[in-house]
Amino acid sequence: MTEIPDITSPRELAALFKYYGLQPRRHLGQNFLIDANIVRKIVTAANIEKGDQVVEVGPGVGALTFKLASSGANLLVLEIDRGLIRLLKDLFQQWTNISIIEQDALKVNWNELVDSIRTGNEGIKLISNLPYNISGPFMYSLFYEGFPFKSVVLMFQKEVAHRLVAVPGDNDYGSLSVLCGYYTDAKKLFDVSKNVFYPRPKVGSAVLKLLPRERELNDYEEELLWTIVRGLFQQRRKTVLSSMRRLFPWSRSRLKDLLEEALVKPAARPEELDVKQFAKLTRITYNCFSK
Ligand code: SAM
């Protein structure tokens, strides 16, 4: 087995970068973990067992990858940076439980990927220290595909982590929070200081664990959920009634009846509605189409 340097040591990291002629690339959100304790905490939170199928997005130089693979998981890692791919393939060349793929994580069909690596009925675990610049679109893509994972542990910039777990009344409650609450049970596990990264980012991070939730709506209703959630939050200062009028072809009085049935006040603002209310409003709106 190749000797793996201590990837979380800044000195080793600098030596690796120099050897491969690499520099951290800001536009790819490259902030590498340089704290073995945080790496351990993240991997422990993911509860990895021998033989688990695990996907890691953005392995970087492999800080989490090394720990995950050492615990006996079968790993598929997706990295966009070709220079890092070269480095990873060298470092892990003798590890038979790691597949390294050059791939933009925003262009993945998650259901296909999950099906291609699933063995038996076991679900897939996903883990990542996400590049800050893709975290919003990345999460929308997981939700859009129905969140096909058994468990997910992700590190985000604090602001995005808070948006994901926000509830009505929080300043950062929005469409990402509603969709996150609809598809998952999400919990913030711990904050991470900006001092444990190289280069040091401007803001701190937080780690979330997300488990899939049983879905209340069918596929067609879910399409409509997205339309309603995004449509309402696009104009978050407007009342629910006025945004619904913009979205649907029905008269004001029909929409008022629909909202009444969904127990939503016409003058409410979208940030007052919780996930259950959005789901109920969606189902009733959907039924209205078939009447
Ligand atoms: N996992 C490493 C760690 O914790 O030290 C690196 C994390 S760093 C915050 C994010 C990583 O994601 C970088 O390696 C970056 O090149 C990669 N990345 C950025 N955009 C990506 C994308 N669209 N698809 C896949 N990987 C991406």
Tab-separated table of C-alpha atoms and ligand atoms in Angstrom:
chain	number	residue	atom	x	y	z
A	1	MET	CA	0.000	0.000	0.000
A	2	THR	CA	1.409	3.443	-0.921
A	3	GLU	CA	2.528	5.468	2.032
A	4	ILE	CA	-0.078	8.232	2.415
A	5	PRO	CA	1.392	11.455	3.785
A	6	ASP	CA	-0.461	13.190	6.601
A	7	ILE	CA	-2.738	15.142	4.249
A	8	THR	CA	-4.063	17.312	7.055
A	9	SER	CA	-0.604	18.691	7.799
A	10	PRO	CA	-0.145	22.119	6.132
A	11	ARG	CA	3.480	21.290	5.471
A	12	GLU	CA	2.655	18.007	3.698
A	13	LEU	CA	-0.103	19.759	1.770
A	14	ALA	CA	2.308	22.453	0.586
A	15	ALA	CA	4.830	19.763	-0.436
A	16	LEU	CA	2.178	17.855	-2.404
A	17	PHE	CA	1.014	21.015	-4.176
A	18	LYS	CA	4.570	21.912	-5.066
A	19	TYR	CA	5.354	18.443	-6.363
A	20	TYR	CA	2.263	18.412	-8.598
A	21	GLY	CA	2.569	22.084	-9.599
A	22	LEU	CA	-0.852	22.916	-8.103
A	23	GLN	CA	-2.313	25.964	-6.371
A	24	PRO	CA	-5.633	26.139	-4.481
A	25	ARG	CA	-8.249	27.367	-6.962
A	26	ARG	CA	-10.683	29.792	-5.454
A	27	HIS	CA	-13.286	29.515	-8.213
A	28	LEU	CA	-13.571	25.808	-7.390
A	29	GLY	CA	-14.148	26.548	-3.710
A	30	GLN	CA	-10.912	24.839	-2.761
A	31	ASN	CA	-10.469	25.166	0.982
A	32	PHE	CA	-8.764	22.054	2.250
A	33	LEU	CA	-9.184	20.603	5.714
A	34	ILE	CA	-5.982	20.757	7.747
A	35	ASP	CA	-7.290	19.452	11.046
A	36	ALA	CA	-7.272	15.716	11.686
A	37	ASN	CA	-9.725	16.095	14.548
A	38	ILE	CA	-12.408	17.704	12.351
A	39	VAL	CA	-11.833	15.059	9.667
A	40	ARG	CA	-12.396	12.402	12.307
A	41	LYS	CA	-15.548	14.126	13.594
A	42	ILE	CA	-17.069	14.322	10.104
A	43	VAL	CA	-16.305	10.712	9.269
A	44	THR	CA	-17.612	9.548	12.662
A	45	ALA	CA	-20.850	11.473	12.029
A	46	ALA	CA	-21.278	9.579	8.759
A	47	ASN	CA	-21.265	6.318	10.708
A	48	ILE	CA	-19.315	4.424	8.070
A	49	GLU	CA	-19.167	0.663	8.313
A	50	LYS	CA	-16.999	-1.829	6.488
A	51	GLY	CA	-18.503	-2.610	3.078
A	52	ASP	CA	-20.649	0.569	2.903
A	53	GLN	CA	-21.009	2.144	-0.529
A	54	VAL	CA	-20.007	5.769	-0.143
A	55	VAL	CA	-19.907	8.675	-2.588
A	56	GLU	CA	-17.618	11.596	-1.824
A	57	VAL	CA	-17.947	14.844	-3.737
A	58	GLY	CA	-14.846	17.016	-4.083
A	59	PRO	CA	-12.177	14.892	-2.382
A	60	GLY	CA	-9.518	17.580	-2.917
A	61	VAL	CA	-6.237	16.014	-1.799
A	62	GLY	CA	-8.072	13.263	0.037
A	63	ALA	CA	-8.299	14.265	3.706
A	64	LEU	CA	-11.759	12.731	4.153
A	65	THR	CA	-11.178	10.129	1.446
A	66	PHE	CA	-8.275	8.586	3.302
A	67	LYS	CA	-10.219	8.287	6.544
A	68	LEU	CA	-13.313	6.918	4.778
A	69	ALA	CA	-11.377	4.344	2.787
A	70	SER	CA	-9.464	3.276	5.879
A	71	SER	CA	-12.730	2.348	7.522
A	72	GLY	CA	-13.330	-0.282	4.828
A	73	ALA	CA	-16.010	1.521	2.799
A	74	ASN	CA	-16.177	1.231	-0.984
A	75	LEU	CA	-15.702	4.732	-2.226
A	76	LEU	CA	-16.647	6.544	-5.395
A	77	VAL	CA	-15.108	10.007	-5.430
A	78	LEU	CA	-16.080	12.749	-7.884
A	79	GLU	CA	-13.617	15.570	-8.433
A	80	ILE	CA	-13.730	18.273	-11.091
A	81	ASP	CA	-10.096	19.394	-10.925
A	82	ARG	CA	-7.885	17.384	-13.266
A	83	GLY	CA	-4.703	18.295	-11.378
A	84	LEU	CA	-6.157	16.903	-8.168
A	85	ILE	CA	-7.340	13.788	-9.994
A	86	ARG	CA	-3.749	13.100	-11.002
A	87	LEU	CA	-2.567	13.541	-7.427
A	88	LEU	CA	-5.376	11.366	-5.987
A	89	LYS	CA	-4.767	8.589	-8.487
A	90	ASP	CA	-1.103	8.494	-7.464
A	91	LEU	CA	-1.811	8.622	-3.740
A	92	PHE	CA	-4.483	5.975	-3.786
A	93	GLN	CA	-3.215	3.828	-6.647
A	94	GLN	CA	-3.044	0.667	-4.586
A	95	TRP	CA	-6.362	1.078	-2.836
A	96	THR	CA	-8.817	-1.260	-4.482
A	97	ASN	CA	-11.801	0.168	-2.607
A	98	ILE	CA	-11.556	3.659	-4.160
A	99	SER	CA	-12.750	4.708	-7.637
A	100	ILE	CA	-11.722	8.201	-8.645
A	101	ILE	CA	-13.716	9.916	-11.366
A	102	GLU	CA	-13.285	13.288	-13.042
A	103	GLN	CA	-16.779	14.680	-12.852
A	104	ASP	CA	-18.674	17.910	-12.307
A	105	ALA	CA	-20.989	17.103	-9.400
A	106	LEU	CA	-23.591	19.507	-10.800
A	107	LYS	CA	-23.967	17.340	-13.896
A	108	VAL	CA	-24.604	14.024	-12.190
A	109	ASN	CA	-27.826	12.071	-12.509
A	110	TRP	CA	-27.955	10.909	-8.890
A	111	ASN	CA	-30.512	8.168	-9.359
A	112	GLU	CA	-28.484	6.581	-12.140
A	113	LEU	CA	-25.287	6.876	-10.159
A	114	VAL	CA	-26.843	5.361	-7.047
A	115	ASP	CA	-28.329	2.475	-9.060
A	116	SER	CA	-24.984	1.803	-10.712
A	117	ILE	CA	-23.132	1.282	-7.423
A	118	ARG	CA	-25.841	-0.191	-5.214
A	119	THR	CA	-25.273	-3.765	-4.121
A	120	GLY	CA	-28.381	-5.516	-2.873
A	121	ASN	CA	-30.791	-3.360	-0.920
A	122	GLU	CA	-28.198	-1.342	0.881
A	123	GLY	CA	-28.497	2.410	0.409
A	124	ILE	CA	-25.686	4.750	-0.503
A	125	LYS	CA	-24.058	7.220	1.864
A	126	LEU	CA	-22.947	10.615	0.618
A	127	ILE	CA	-20.317	12.762	2.239
A	128	SER	CA	-18.634	16.002	1.262
A	129	ASN	CA	-16.883	19.113	2.372
A	130	LEU	CA	-18.761	20.977	-0.334
A	131	PRO	CA	-17.175	23.719	-2.380
A	132	TYR	CA	-19.038	26.821	-1.185
A	133	ASN	CA	-19.758	28.053	-4.710
A	134	ILE	CA	-21.911	25.063	-5.699
A	135	SER	CA	-23.669	24.169	-2.467
A	136	GLY	CA	-27.056	25.788	-3.262
A	137	PRO	CA	-27.467	24.292	-6.784
A	138	PHE	CA	-25.985	21.028	-5.559
A	139	MET	CA	-28.646	20.668	-2.854
A	140	TYR	CA	-31.447	21.608	-5.261
A	141	SER	CA	-30.213	18.850	-7.586
A	142	LEU	CA	-30.273	16.236	-4.799
A	143	PHE	CA	-33.790	17.284	-3.803
A	144	TYR	CA	-34.977	17.387	-7.406
A	145	GLU	CA	-33.955	13.771	-7.797
A	146	GLY	CA	-35.803	12.791	-4.648
A	147	PHE	CA	-32.746	12.583	-2.386
A	148	PRO	CA	-31.855	8.959	-3.240
A	149	PHE	CA	-29.445	8.369	-0.343
A	150	LYS	CA	-29.477	6.425	2.881
A	151	SER	CA	-27.659	9.138	4.789
A	152	VAL	CA	-25.806	12.313	3.921
A	153	VAL	CA	-23.207	14.249	5.880
A	154	LEU	CA	-22.161	17.562	4.376
A	155	MET	CA	-20.133	20.551	5.391
A	156	PHE	CA	-21.378	23.948	4.207
A	157	GLN	CA	-20.582	27.563	4.726
A	158	LYS	CA	-22.558	28.505	7.841
A	159	GLU	CA	-24.969	30.714	5.959
A	160	VAL	CA	-26.055	27.887	3.627
A	161	ALA	CA	-26.263	25.401	6.510
A	162	HIS	CA	-28.586	27.802	8.332
A	163	ARG	CA	-30.741	28.318	5.242
A	164	LEU	CA	-31.167	24.571	4.907
A	165	VAL	CA	-32.347	23.977	8.471
A	166	ALA	CA	-34.283	27.253	8.875
A	167	VAL	CA	-37.916	27.161	10.026
A	168	PRO	CA	-40.745	29.710	9.581
A	169	GLY	CA	-39.858	32.893	11.411
A	170	ASP	CA	-36.100	32.572	10.800
A	171	ASN	CA	-34.586	35.287	8.619
A	172	ASP	CA	-33.019	32.789	6.269
A	173	TYR	CA	-36.126	30.643	5.793
A	174	GLY	CA	-36.771	30.211	2.069
A	175	SER	CA	-37.319	27.748	-0.758
A	176	LEU	CA	-34.145	25.791	0.068
A	177	SER	CA	-35.391	25.322	3.665
A	178	VAL	CA	-38.832	24.118	2.573
A	179	LEU	CA	-37.435	21.624	0.073
A	180	CYS	CA	-34.851	20.441	2.582
A	181	GLY	CA	-37.586	19.929	5.177
A	182	TYR	CA	-39.796	18.135	2.675
A	183	TYR	CA	-37.185	15.636	1.443
A	184	THR	CA	-35.073	15.199	4.561
A	185	ASP	CA	-34.753	15.248	8.295
A	186	ALA	CA	-31.816	17.607	8.558
A	187	LYS	CA	-29.885	18.322	11.697
A	188	LYS	CA	-26.978	20.618	12.345
A	189	LEU	CA	-24.237	18.640	14.084
A	190	PHE	CA	-21.491	21.169	14.807
A	191	ASP	CA	-19.817	24.376	13.696
A	192	VAL	CA	-16.369	24.355	12.161
A	193	SER	CA	-13.923	27.230	12.587
A	194	LYS	CA	-12.469	28.892	9.505
A	195	ASN	CA	-9.006	28.241	10.989
A	196	VAL	CA	-9.083	24.549	10.080
A	197	PHE	CA	-8.891	25.203	6.333
A	198	TYR	CA	-6.126	26.082	3.940
A	199	PRO	CA	-6.549	28.602	2.473
A	200	ARG	CA	-8.575	30.139	5.294
A	201	PRO	CA	-12.063	31.084	4.062
A	202	LYS	CA	-13.771	34.339	5.071
A	203	VAL	CA	-16.535	32.622	7.028
A	204	GLY	CA	-16.969	29.578	9.231
A	205	SER	CA	-18.685	26.337	8.287
A	206	ALA	CA	-21.142	23.882	9.793
A	207	VAL	CA	-21.756	20.178	9.342
A	208	LEU	CA	-25.248	18.825	8.743
A	209	LYS	CA	-26.568	15.289	8.709
A	210	LEU	CA	-29.545	14.696	6.421
A	211	LEU	CA	-31.645	11.542	6.363
A	212	PRO	CA	-34.292	10.913	3.707
A	213	ARG	CA	-37.898	11.492	4.798
A	214	GLU	CA	-40.870	9.553	3.651
A	215	ARG	CA	-42.421	11.580	0.845
A	216	GLU	CA	-46.001	12.735	1.245
A	217	LEU	CA	-46.680	13.660	-2.380
A	218	ASN	CA	-46.525	11.689	-5.615
A	219	ASP	CA	-44.123	12.612	-8.428
A	220	TYR	CA	-46.621	14.867	-10.222
A	221	GLU	CA	-47.558	16.654	-7.036
A	222	GLU	CA	-43.888	17.156	-6.256
A	223	GLU	CA	-43.376	18.966	-9.578
A	224	LEU	CA	-46.131	21.294	-8.463
A	225	LEU	CA	-44.584	21.657	-4.995
A	226	TRP	CA	-41.455	23.045	-6.659
A	227	THR	CA	-43.517	25.484	-8.727
A	228	ILE	CA	-45.382	26.716	-5.672
A	229	VAL	CA	-42.411	26.925	-3.334
A	230	ARG	CA	-40.162	28.699	-5.805
A	231	GLY	CA	-42.958	30.855	-7.180
A	232	LEU	CA	-44.001	32.062	-3.737
A	233	PHE	CA	-40.491	32.768	-2.479
A	234	GLN	CA	-39.561	34.595	-5.680
A	235	GLN	CA	-41.832	37.327	-4.392
A	236	ARG	CA	-41.466	36.827	-0.687
A	237	ARG	CA	-42.936	40.228	0.246
A	238	LYS	CA	-46.150	39.475	-1.674
A	239	THR	CA	-49.088	37.670	-0.116
A	240	VAL	CA	-49.660	34.017	-0.861
A	241	LEU	CA	-52.890	34.922	-2.650
A	242	SER	CA	-51.244	37.388	-5.001
A	243	SER	CA	-48.413	35.004	-5.877
A	244	MET	CA	-50.840	32.136	-6.424
A	245	ARG	CA	-52.773	34.393	-8.816
A	246	ARG	CA	-49.605	34.927	-10.793
A	247	LEU	CA	-48.902	31.193	-10.891
A	248	PHE	CA	-52.317	29.755	-11.691
A	249	PRO	CA	-55.106	30.561	-14.141
A	250	TRP	CA	-57.950	30.672	-11.631
A	251	SER	CA	-60.110	33.497	-10.363
A	252	ARG	CA	-59.408	35.275	-7.110
A	253	SER	CA	-62.414	33.716	-5.403
A	254	ARG	CA	-61.497	30.205	-6.515
A	255	LEU	CA	-57.987	30.708	-5.196
A	256	LYS	CA	-59.347	32.078	-1.926
A	257	ASP	CA	-61.454	28.931	-1.512
A	258	LEU	CA	-58.437	26.800	-2.335
A	259	LEU	CA	-56.331	28.582	0.298
A	260	GLU	CA	-59.116	28.284	2.836
A	261	GLU	CA	-59.269	24.544	2.231
A	262	ALA	CA	-55.488	24.362	2.718
A	263	LEU	CA	-55.861	26.377	5.966
A	264	VAL	CA	-53.604	29.121	4.581
A	265	LYS	CA	-54.564	32.750	5.153
A	266	PRO	CA	-54.713	34.600	1.801
A	267	ALA	CA	-52.760	37.508	3.324
A	268	ALA	CA	-50.014	35.271	4.718
A	269	ARG	CA	-46.461	35.684	3.394
A	270	PRO	CA	-44.633	32.561	2.173
A	271	GLU	CA	-42.174	32.668	5.078
A	272	GLU	CA	-45.054	31.974	7.489
A	273	LEU	CA	-45.866	28.586	5.903
A	274	ASP	CA	-44.181	25.468	7.194
A	275	VAL	CA	-43.356	22.372	5.156
A	276	LYS	CA	-46.607	20.613	6.001
A	277	GLN	CA	-48.636	23.612	4.853
A	278	PHE	CA	-46.724	23.784	1.581
A	279	ALA	CA	-47.396	20.078	1.015
A	280	LYS	CA	-51.072	20.465	1.819
A	281	LEU	CA	-51.417	23.547	-0.371
A	282	THR	CA	-49.763	21.594	-3.186
A	283	ARG	CA	-52.084	18.613	-2.881
A	284	ILE	CA	-55.186	20.800	-2.885
A	285	THR	CA	-53.917	22.836	-5.840
A	286	TYR	CA	-53.159	19.624	-7.699
A	287	ASN	CA	-56.664	18.307	-7.060
A	288	CYS	CA	-58.066	21.581	-8.348
A	289	PHE	CA	-56.542	20.832	-11.770
A	290	SER	CA	-58.455	17.578	-12.013
A	291	LYS	CA	-61.797	19.064	-10.968
B	1	SAM	N1	-12.585	17.204	0.589
B	1	SAM	C1	-11.434	18.077	0.620
B	1	SAM	C2	-11.186	18.536	2.019
B	1	SAM	O1	-12.121	18.452	2.842
B	1	SAM	O2	-10.063	18.984	2.313
B	1	SAM	C3	-11.618	19.290	-0.324
B	1	SAM	C4	-12.861	20.117	-0.085
B	1	SAM	S1	-12.880	21.611	-1.012
B	1	SAM	C5	-13.913	22.603	0.012
B	1	SAM	C6	-13.985	21.275	-2.356
B	1	SAM	C7	-13.504	20.304	-3.416
B	1	SAM	O3	-14.542	20.174	-4.407
B	1	SAM	C8	-12.280	20.744	-4.188
B	1	SAM	O4	-11.418	19.649	-4.323
B	1	SAM	C9	-12.805	21.177	-5.564
B	1	SAM	O5	-11.885	21.014	-6.616
B	1	SAM	C10	-13.993	20.250	-5.723
B	1	SAM	N2	-15.041	20.772	-6.611
B	1	SAM	C11	-15.385	22.069	-6.858
B	1	SAM	N3	-16.421	22.144	-7.705
B	1	SAM	C12	-16.753	20.861	-8.006
B	1	SAM	C13	-17.741	20.275	-8.838
B	1	SAM	N4	-18.614	21.042	-9.529
B	1	SAM	N5	-17.796	18.937	-8.928
B	1	SAM	C14	-16.916	18.143	-8.240
B	1	SAM	N6	-15.964	18.650	-7.422
B	1	SAM	C15	-15.874	19.975	-7.314
